[in-house]
Amino acid sequence: MQAEILHLSDLAPVLPELLLAVGALVLLMVGAFGGNRYTSVVTGLCVALLAIAGLMLIVSPNYGEVFNGSFVQDAFSRYMKILVLIGSGFAIAMSVAYARSQNFDRFEYPILILLATLGMMMMLSAGDLIAMYLGLELQSLALYVVAAINRDSVRSTEAGLKYFVLGALSSGMLLYGMSFIYGFTGQIEFDAIAMTLTEERASLGLVFGIVFLLAGLAFKISAVPFHMWTPDVYEGAPTPVTAFFAAAPKIAAFGMMMRVLVEGLGGVLVDWQQIIVFMAIMSMALGSFAAIGQKNIKRLMAYSSIGHMGYAMVGLAAGSAVGVEGVIVYMTAYLAMTLGAFACILSMRRKSGMVEDIYDLSGLSKTNLPMAILLAFIMFSLAGIPPFVGFFAKFYVFMAAVEAGLYPLAIIGILTSVVGCYYYLRIIKVMFFDDATDEFLPMSGEMKIVLGVSSVVVCLFFLVPGPIVEAASAAANTLF
């Protein structure tokens, strides 16, 4: 059989990834030969590369398949990649002042985020199990180092070690699940796997494979019962790294999970739906109740993130185009809310250094009213209170569950949302009704930009929801 010749024009769908890969290698050489005096240049160029890759996806998406279907560029991957690029770009921008103040402003940091982002984009475009694993490991290996980037901090080193050990375990479970799926279907491509699953129920071996696959993926999105790393890593890692972990990798992993389950394993919906429903209920419950006693705001955001992954899984459990559309809208809202919240957390800085206790926000409305108002709006949105974007995000996923007949799941989701309101409203109460403490240092320019952009999405989504909802609908329909 004659081998296919790959022409340069055939690589058009993979151009954004090639840009990031070549750019990361070039910038690594610049940093290696120039030393840390080039850190600001490397950082700026990394943000520029992410912005250019995003513009390439927006202006000329170049849909198609490359490498015999291992890499797929479609409306779904395009939308999710744009979210990932936004999250990564803002995470690098938010880290500049913090890294300088904590003495870890090294050129390796933005390059590692660039490589992690490349892995996430590969995950979202994976057309088979091997490509998915390669993308996942490229992302994970960079994230392990980033978590421990502040070598002078014992907490940061501990966070990196915990993340590495548990991440290696999850990768093993993922590979074990993949081997079962390959063994019982004889295929690795998602399309080919879907064509072999014509029966109403999967074989026992395939169910085992799905269980292990979902266990590995659940770790990446910190869904219960594979959430144990999240609070410790969020608290121990440098705050900009925590902001990055909370945003881009979660979106990429969830996008990959949707592609695998809907596109590859959609024929056995009944088998994996039960697992997703269980993880959704447990994640929503733990995220709502465990956060109540937290005093460290980064740990609180960790449990909040676990809860939000549970709400997103409500839409995925529906297994329908409407459900996937709801999840995509939810991820968009989650990105805006998370970046805005962490912009405020990174601004909790006094002359003595960074503070992370919730009660350090006491009386913020008296010392910095604009920040207090915008953070209050973000907390209302995270709680799912109208008219903010968080309410509409939950509305979409709960409606998808109702349409799919999953009434108990939707009811549990609403009840856990009510419980979750307590700890979000507690922060608002502390800011507006407690006695004022020492004033924070002024917000840096990049923090103001991130907080401003995220606040616009959080507060004004209800006025013009059309563009996001239509793009999410087009992306969701690609998988069906």
Tab-separated table of N, CA and C in Angstrom, residues 130-266:
chain	number	residue	atom	x	y	z
A	130	ILE	N	-4.644	7.461	21.663
A	130	ILE	CA	-3.210	7.729	21.808
A	130	ILE	C	-2.938	9.230	21.751
A	131	ALA	N	-3.548	9.920	20.798
A	131	ALA	CA	-3.372	11.378	20.695
A	131	ALA	C	-3.873	12.069	21.968
A	132	MET	N	-4.971	11.560	22.508
A	132	MET	CA	-5.524	12.123	23.741
A	132	MET	C	-4.521	11.981	24.880
A	133	TYR	N	-3.906	10.808	24.994
A	133	TYR	CA	-2.953	10.576	26.086
A	133	TYR	C	-1.698	11.424	25.920
A	134	LEU	N	-1.219	11.576	24.684
A	134	LEU	CA	-0.032	12.407	24.448
A	134	LEU	C	-0.289	13.851	24.871
A	135	GLY	N	-1.455	14.384	24.496
A	135	GLY	CA	-1.811	15.747	24.887
A	135	GLY	C	-1.923	15.894	26.391
A	136	LEU	N	-2.541	14.901	27.005
A	136	LEU	CA	-2.746	14.931	28.461
A	136	LEU	C	-1.421	14.921	29.213
A	137	GLU	N	-0.478	14.094	28.764
A	137	GLU	CA	0.809	14.009	29.452
A	137	GLU	C	1.659	15.253	29.210
A	138	LEU	N	1.605	15.826	28.026
A	138	LEU	CA	2.333	17.075	27.777
A	138	LEU	C	1.828	18.173	28.705
A	139	GLN	N	0.506	18.239	28.876
A	139	GLN	CA	-0.070	19.209	29.805
A	139	GLN	C	0.360	18.898	31.240
A	140	SER	N	0.223	17.641	31.650
A	140	SER	CA	0.448	17.269	33.046
A	140	SER	C	1.889	17.473	33.478
A	141	LEU	N	2.847	17.068	32.641
A	141	LEU	CA	4.262	17.185	33.015
A	141	LEU	C	4.648	18.643	33.239
A	142	ALA	N	4.099	19.544	32.410
A	142	ALA	CA	4.381	20.971	32.604
A	142	ALA	C	3.723	21.476	33.890
A	143	LEU	N	2.505	21.001	34.172
A	143	LEU	CA	1.789	21.468	35.361
A	143	LEU	C	2.450	21.004	36.658
A	144	TYR	N	3.035	19.795	36.662
A	144	TYR	CA	3.724	19.318	37.866
A	144	TYR	C	4.849	20.280	38.252
A	145	VAL	N	5.597	20.746	37.247
A	145	VAL	CA	6.718	21.652	37.508
A	145	VAL	C	6.207	23.020	37.934
A	146	VAL	N	5.154	23.493	37.259
A	146	VAL	CA	4.609	24.820	37.563
A	146	VAL	C	4.094	24.881	38.999
A	147	ALA	N	3.491	23.795	39.481
A	147	ALA	CA	2.963	23.780	40.855
A	147	ALA	C	4.070	24.000	41.875
A	148	ALA	N	5.292	23.516	41.565
A	148	ALA	CA	6.415	23.628	42.502
A	148	ALA	C	7.425	24.680	42.046
A	149	ILE	N	6.983	25.650	41.238
A	149	ILE	CA	7.902	26.613	40.613
A	149	ILE	C	8.609	27.492	41.644
A	150	ASN	N	7.951	27.750	42.780
A	150	ASN	CA	8.568	28.577	43.824
A	150	ASN	C	9.402	27.675	44.740
A	151	ARG	N	10.658	27.476	44.374
A	151	ARG	CA	11.506	26.504	45.069
A	151	ARG	C	11.832	26.925	46.504
A	152	ASP	N	11.681	28.201	46.808
A	152	ASP	CA	11.974	28.686	48.168
A	152	ASP	C	10.826	28.433	49.139
A	153	SER	N	9.688	27.977	48.622
A	153	SER	CA	8.510	27.761	49.461
A	153	SER	C	8.284	26.267	49.682
A	154	VAL	N	8.232	25.870	50.940
A	154	VAL	CA	7.972	24.461	51.279
A	154	VAL	C	6.572	24.069	50.821
A	155	ARG	N	5.608	24.989	50.986
A	155	ARG	CA	4.216	24.693	50.579
A	155	ARG	C	4.126	24.429	49.079
A	156	SER	N	4.841	25.236	48.289
A	156	SER	CA	4.816	25.067	46.836
A	156	SER	C	5.440	23.740	46.430
A	157	THR	N	6.570	23.390	47.044
A	157	THR	CA	7.238	22.118	46.738
A	157	THR	C	6.349	20.939	47.112
A	158	GLU	N	5.713	21.039	48.274
A	158	GLU	CA	4.801	19.980	48.715
A	158	GLU	C	3.617	19.836	47.756
A	159	ALA	N	3.076	20.977	47.305
A	159	ALA	CA	1.949	20.949	46.360
A	159	ALA	C	2.354	20.251	45.067
A	160	GLY	N	3.543	20.589	44.555
A	160	GLY	CA	4.013	19.959	43.315
A	160	GLY	C	4.197	18.462	43.464
A	161	LEU	N	4.745	18.031	44.627
A	161	LEU	CA	4.977	16.600	44.855
A	161	LEU	C	3.661	15.833	44.964
A	162	LYS	N	2.700	16.400	45.705
A	162	LYS	CA	1.384	15.748	45.828
A	162	LYS	C	0.713	15.618	44.461
A	163	TYR	N	0.775	16.695	43.703
A	163	TYR	CA	0.138	16.700	42.381
A	163	TYR	C	0.791	15.674	41.465
A	164	PHE	N	2.124	15.575	41.552
A	164	PHE	CA	2.850	14.636	40.700
A	164	PHE	C	2.501	13.187	41.037
A	165	VAL	N	2.540	12.844	42.324
A	165	VAL	CA	2.291	11.457	42.738
A	165	VAL	C	0.869	11.030	42.368
A	166	LEU	N	-0.111	11.869	42.712
A	166	LEU	CA	-1.502	11.516	42.410
A	166	LEU	C	-1.776	11.582	40.911
A	167	GLY	N	-1.106	12.510	40.216
A	167	GLY	CA	-1.274	12.599	38.761
A	167	GLY	C	-0.740	11.375	38.053
A	168	ALA	N	0.394	10.837	38.534
A	168	ALA	CA	0.947	9.617	37.954
A	168	ALA	C	-0.011	8.447	38.150
A	169	LEU	N	-0.639	8.382	39.336
A	169	LEU	CA	-1.624	7.329	39.600
A	169	LEU	C	-2.804	7.436	38.641
A	170	SER	N	-3.287	8.669	38.434
A	170	SER	CA	-4.442	8.853	37.545
A	170	SER	C	-4.087	8.509	36.104
A	171	SER	N	-2.845	8.821	35.682
A	171	SER	CA	-2.420	8.479	34.318
A	171	SER	C	-2.396	6.971	34.122
A	172	GLY	N	-1.950	6.252	35.159
A	172	GLY	CA	-1.952	4.794	35.077
A	172	GLY	C	-3.352	4.230	34.937
A	173	MET	N	-4.291	4.792	35.700
A	173	MET	CA	-5.691	4.337	35.610
A	173	MET	C	-6.268	4.647	34.232
A	174	LEU	N	-5.912	5.811	33.704
A	174	LEU	CA	-6.401	6.206	32.380
A	174	LEU	C	-5.895	5.235	31.313
A	175	LEU	N	-4.605	4.917	31.377
A	175	LEU	CA	-4.019	3.983	30.406
A	175	LEU	C	-4.637	2.595	30.527
A	176	TYR	N	-4.890	2.174	31.754
A	176	TYR	CA	-5.503	0.864	31.982
A	176	TYR	C	-6.895	0.826	31.348
A	177	GLY	N	-7.657	1.896	31.536
A	177	GLY	CA	-8.981	1.988	30.923
A	177	GLY	C	-8.909	1.987	29.408
A	178	MET	N	-7.939	2.715	28.857
A	178	MET	CA	-7.772	2.751	27.398
A	178	MET	C	-7.461	1.357	26.850
A	179	SER	N	-6.608	0.609	27.558
A	179	SER	CA	-6.246	-0.736	27.084
A	179	SER	C	-7.461	-1.656	27.072
A	180	PHE	N	-8.347	-1.520	28.057
A	180	PHE	CA	-9.591	-2.301	28.078
A	180	PHE	C	-10.474	-1.931	26.885
A	181	ILE	N	-10.609	-0.622	26.656
A	181	ILE	CA	-11.470	-0.174	25.543
A	181	ILE	C	-10.924	-0.676	24.212
A	182	TYR	N	-9.599	-0.596	24.043
A	182	TYR	CA	-8.997	-1.105	22.804
A	182	TYR	C	-9.167	-2.621	22.704
A	183	GLY	N	-8.979	-3.304	23.838
A	183	GLY	CA	-9.080	-4.761	23.823
A	183	GLY	C	-10.466	-5.266	23.461
A	184	PHE	N	-11.508	-4.550	23.886
A	184	PHE	CA	-12.874	-5.044	23.660
A	184	PHE	C	-13.558	-4.427	22.445
A	185	THR	N	-12.916	-3.416	21.834
A	185	THR	CA	-13.486	-2.865	20.591
A	185	THR	C	-12.556	-3.087	19.406
A	186	GLY	N	-11.258	-3.267	19.680
A	186	GLY	CA	-10.289	-3.434	18.604
A	186	GLY	C	-9.966	-2.139	17.892
A	187	GLN	N	-10.358	-0.992	18.461
A	187	GLN	CA	-10.159	0.312	17.811
A	187	GLN	C	-9.597	1.314	18.806
A	188	ILE	N	-8.866	2.307	18.272
A	188	ILE	CA	-8.426	3.420	19.113
A	188	ILE	C	-9.040	4.749	18.669
A	189	GLU	N	-9.486	4.831	17.391
A	189	GLU	CA	-10.111	6.078	16.915
A	189	GLU	C	-11.513	6.204	17.490
A	190	PHE	N	-11.900	7.404	17.897
A	190	PHE	CA	-13.222	7.603	18.501
A	190	PHE	C	-14.340	7.246	17.530
A	191	ASP	N	-14.194	7.642	16.262
A	191	ASP	CA	-15.226	7.329	15.256
A	191	ASP	C	-15.373	5.819	15.082
A	192	ALA	N	-14.232	5.136	15.024
A	192	ALA	CA	-14.269	3.680	14.830
A	192	ALA	C	-14.841	2.976	16.061
A	193	ILE	N	-14.508	3.471	17.248
A	193	ILE	CA	-15.069	2.895	18.478
A	193	ILE	C	-16.589	3.054	18.467
A	194	ALA	N	-17.068	4.242	18.068
A	194	ALA	CA	-18.508	4.500	18.028
A	194	ALA	C	-19.211	3.546	17.066
A	195	MET	N	-18.566	3.237	15.930
A	195	MET	CA	-19.180	2.337	14.938
A	195	MET	C	-19.270	0.906	15.435
A	196	THR	N	-18.350	0.505	16.328
A	196	THR	CA	-18.391	-0.876	16.844
A	196	THR	C	-19.415	-1.035	17.973
A	197	LEU	N	-19.804	0.097	18.592
A	197	LEU	CA	-20.725	0.020	19.740
A	197	LEU	C	-22.167	0.186	19.269
A	198	THR	N	-22.660	-0.819	18.586
A	198	THR	CA	-24.033	-0.771	18.073
A	198	THR	C	-25.021	-1.446	19.012
A	199	GLU	N	-24.494	-2.205	19.988
A	199	GLU	CA	-25.394	-2.882	20.925
A	199	GLU	C	-25.947	-1.871	21.929
A	200	GLU	N	-27.053	-2.246	22.571
A	200	GLU	CA	-27.670	-1.354	23.557
A	200	GLU	C	-26.848	-1.267	24.831
A	201	ARG	N	-26.198	-2.379	25.209
A	201	ARG	CA	-25.376	-2.387	26.417
A	201	ARG	C	-23.948	-2.805	26.066
A	202	ALA	N	-22.977	-2.234	26.787
A	202	ALA	CA	-21.579	-2.599	26.564
A	202	ALA	C	-21.272	-3.919	27.252
A	203	SER	N	-20.211	-4.584	26.773
A	203	SER	CA	-19.762	-5.807	27.443
A	203	SER	C	-19.144	-5.436	28.786
A	204	LEU	N	-18.998	-6.419	29.670
A	204	LEU	CA	-18.474	-6.171	31.011
A	204	LEU	C	-17.060	-5.598	30.948
A	205	GLY	N	-16.242	-6.136	30.043
A	205	GLY	CA	-14.872	-5.648	29.914
A	205	GLY	C	-14.828	-4.193	29.488
A	206	LEU	N	-15.716	-3.818	28.574
A	206	LEU	CA	-15.759	-2.428	28.114
A	206	LEU	C	-16.206	-1.503	29.241
A	207	VAL	N	-17.147	-1.965	30.055
A	207	VAL	CA	-17.596	-1.162	31.200
A	207	VAL	C	-16.432	-0.912	32.163
A	208	PHE	N	-15.615	-1.967	32.393
A	208	PHE	CA	-14.415	-1.787	33.229
A	208	PHE	C	-13.510	-0.711	32.629
A	209	GLY	N	-13.341	-0.771	31.319
A	209	GLY	CA	-12.501	0.212	30.640
A	209	GLY	C	-13.032	1.620	30.810
A	210	ILE	N	-14.349	1.778	30.670
A	210	ILE	CA	-14.972	3.098	30.820
A	210	ILE	C	-14.793	3.614	32.245
A	211	VAL	N	-14.937	2.718	33.230
A	211	VAL	CA	-14.785	3.116	34.642
A	211	VAL	C	-13.379	3.651	34.897
A	212	PHE	N	-12.364	2.905	34.437
A	212	PHE	CA	-10.979	3.354	34.663
A	212	PHE	C	-10.664	4.617	33.869
A	213	LEU	N	-11.197	4.710	32.661
A	213	LEU	CA	-10.983	5.918	31.851
A	213	LEU	C	-11.567	7.140	32.558
A	214	LEU	N	-12.787	6.999	33.063
A	214	LEU	CA	-13.440	8.114	33.752
A	214	LEU	C	-12.744	8.443	35.071
A	215	ALA	N	-12.168	7.429	35.721
A	215	ALA	CA	-11.418	7.692	36.958
A	215	ALA	C	-10.222	8.587	36.666
A	216	GLY	N	-9.508	8.286	35.577
A	216	GLY	CA	-8.355	9.104	35.200
A	216	GLY	C	-8.751	10.509	34.813
A	217	LEU	N	-9.855	10.631	34.061
A	217	LEU	CA	-10.315	11.958	33.633
A	217	LEU	C	-10.884	12.750	34.801
A	218	ALA	N	-11.563	12.047	35.736
A	218	ALA	CA	-12.145	12.733	36.901
A	218	ALA	C	-11.067	13.388	37.748
A	219	PHE	N	-9.887	12.779	37.811
A	219	PHE	CA	-8.783	13.386	38.545
A	219	PHE	C	-8.417	14.739	37.933
A	220	LYS	N	-8.396	14.792	36.607
A	220	LYS	CA	-7.966	16.021	35.925
A	220	LYS	C	-8.947	17.165	36.150
A	221	ILE	N	-10.234	16.854	36.333
A	221	ILE	CA	-11.204	17.931	36.586
A	221	ILE	C	-11.537	18.035	38.081
A	222	SER	N	-10.836	17.269	38.902
A	222	SER	CA	-11.026	17.223	40.374
A	222	SER	C	-12.471	16.944	40.763
A	223	ALA	N	-13.038	15.908	40.149
A	223	ALA	CA	-14.391	15.462	40.513
A	223	ALA	C	-14.283	14.414	41.614
A	224	VAL	N	-15.236	14.420	42.527
A	224	VAL	CA	-15.283	13.419	43.604
A	224	VAL	C	-15.518	12.048	42.961
A	225	PRO	N	-14.851	10.979	43.371
A	225	PRO	CA	-13.968	10.830	44.542
A	225	PRO	C	-12.475	10.995	44.234
A	226	PHE	N	-12.124	11.710	43.171
A	226	PHE	CA	-10.714	11.887	42.801
A	226	PHE	C	-10.299	13.353	42.945
A	227	HIS	N	-10.822	13.969	43.998
A	227	HIS	CA	-10.628	15.400	44.226
A	227	HIS	C	-9.561	15.684	45.266
A	228	MET	N	-9.010	14.641	45.895
A	228	MET	CA	-8.248	14.831	47.139
A	228	MET	C	-7.045	15.761	46.999
A	229	TRP	N	-6.510	15.891	45.797
A	229	TRP	CA	-5.337	16.752	45.606
A	229	TRP	C	-5.693	18.237	45.585
A	230	THR	N	-6.931	18.557	45.256
A	230	THR	CA	-7.281	19.930	44.898
A	230	THR	C	-7.079	20.952	46.019
A	231	PRO	N	-7.652	20.773	47.222
A	231	PRO	CA	-7.481	21.807	48.252
A	231	PRO	C	-6.016	22.055	48.626
A	232	ASP	N	-5.229	20.972	48.751
A	232	ASP	CA	-3.827	21.115	49.151
A	232	ASP	C	-2.997	21.796	48.063
A	233	VAL	N	-3.219	21.399	46.811
A	233	VAL	CA	-2.446	21.995	45.709
A	233	VAL	C	-2.861	23.448	45.495
A	234	TYR	N	-4.154	23.734	45.574
A	234	TYR	CA	-4.617	25.116	45.422
A	234	TYR	C	-4.019	26.017	46.496
A	235	GLU	N	-3.955	25.506	47.744
A	235	GLU	CA	-3.435	26.319	48.840
A	235	GLU	C	-1.917	26.455	48.766
A	236	GLY	N	-1.227	25.369	48.394
A	236	GLY	CA	0.226	25.364	48.424
A	236	GLY	C	0.885	26.026	47.230
A	237	ALA	N	0.304	25.883	46.052
A	237	ALA	CA	0.913	26.458	44.844
A	237	ALA	C	0.858	27.987	44.907
A	238	PRO	N	1.793	28.679	44.247
A	238	PRO	CA	1.691	30.139	44.160
A	238	PRO	C	0.328	30.550	43.593
A	239	THR	N	-0.212	31.644	44.080
A	239	THR	CA	-1.594	32.025	43.741
A	239	THR	C	-1.838	32.152	42.230
A	240	PRO	N	-0.927	32.743	41.416
A	240	PRO	CA	-1.187	32.786	39.967
A	240	PRO	C	-1.259	31.391	39.351
A	241	VAL	N	-0.458	30.461	39.902
A	241	VAL	CA	-0.500	29.073	39.414
A	241	VAL	C	-1.846	28.450	39.764
A	242	THR	N	-2.332	28.732	40.969
A	242	THR	CA	-3.654	28.236	41.370
A	242	THR	C	-4.728	28.776	40.434
A	243	ALA	N	-4.622	30.064	40.075
A	243	ALA	CA	-5.587	30.661	39.141
A	243	ALA	C	-5.549	29.933	37.802
A	244	PHE	N	-4.352	29.595	37.346
A	244	PHE	CA	-4.191	28.865	36.083
A	244	PHE	C	-4.798	27.476	36.179
A	245	PHE	N	-4.489	26.753	37.281
A	245	PHE	CA	-5.033	25.407	37.489
A	245	PHE	C	-6.561	25.418	37.497
A	246	ALA	N	-7.125	26.458	38.116
A	246	ALA	CA	-8.580	26.520	38.271
A	246	ALA	C	-9.284	26.789	36.959
A	247	ALA	N	-8.571	27.363	35.996
A	247	ALA	CA	-9.232	27.788	34.754
A	247	ALA	C	-8.926	26.852	33.584
A	248	ALA	N	-7.813	27.081	32.888
A	248	ALA	CA	-7.557	26.412	31.603
A	248	ALA	C	-7.520	24.879	31.660
A	249	PRO	N	-6.737	24.241	32.574
A	249	PRO	CA	-6.685	22.769	32.550
A	249	PRO	C	-8.031	22.105	32.803
A	250	LYS	N	-8.860	22.711	33.642
A	250	LYS	CA	-10.190	22.143	33.914
A	250	LYS	C	-11.032	22.151	32.630
A	251	ILE	N	-10.979	23.271	31.901
A	251	ILE	CA	-11.767	23.395	30.666
A	251	ILE	C	-11.295	22.385	29.632
A	252	ALA	N	-9.969	22.244	29.493
A	252	ALA	CA	-9.420	21.300	28.515
A	252	ALA	C	-9.802	19.861	28.857
A	253	ALA	N	-9.667	19.499	30.128
A	253	ALA	CA	-9.991	18.127	30.542
A	253	ALA	C	-11.474	17.837	30.354
A	254	PHE	N	-12.320	18.827	30.661
A	254	PHE	CA	-13.758	18.608	30.493
A	254	PHE	C	-14.108	18.489	29.011
A	255	GLY	N	-13.461	19.311	28.175
A	255	GLY	CA	-13.689	19.201	26.737
A	255	GLY	C	-13.298	17.844	26.204
A	256	MET	N	-12.158	17.335	26.677
A	256	MET	CA	-11.701	16.013	26.256
A	256	MET	C	-12.672	14.936	26.726
A	257	MET	N	-13.164	15.071	27.951
A	257	MET	CA	-14.126	14.103	28.478
A	257	MET	C	-15.399	14.081	27.623
A	258	MET	N	-15.870	15.267	27.227
A	258	MET	CA	-17.079	15.326	26.396
A	258	MET	C	-16.856	14.651	25.049
A	259	ARG	N	-15.689	14.895	24.447
A	259	ARG	CA	-15.419	14.285	23.130
A	259	ARG	C	-15.351	12.768	23.225
A	260	VAL	N	-14.661	12.267	24.245
A	260	VAL	CA	-14.527	10.810	24.390
A	260	VAL	C	-15.890	10.158	24.626
A	261	LEU	N	-16.670	10.715	25.561
A	261	LEU	CA	-17.931	10.077	25.939
A	261	LEU	C	-18.996	10.221	24.866
A	262	VAL	N	-19.123	11.412	24.307
A	262	VAL	CA	-20.208	11.652	23.349
A	262	VAL	C	-19.869	11.121	21.966
A	263	GLU	N	-18.654	11.440	21.496
A	263	GLU	CA	-18.277	11.047	20.137
A	263	GLU	C	-17.858	9.586	20.061
A	264	GLY	N	-17.080	9.119	21.063
A	264	GLY	CA	-16.582	7.752	21.001
A	264	GLY	C	-17.485	6.723	21.652
A	265	LEU	N	-18.050	7.083	22.819
A	265	LEU	CA	-18.816	6.109	23.601
A	265	LEU	C	-20.296	6.475	23.698
A	266	GLY	N	-20.777	7.292	22.767
A	266	GLY	CA	-22.184	7.704	22.782
A	266	GLY	C	-23.152	6.551	22.624
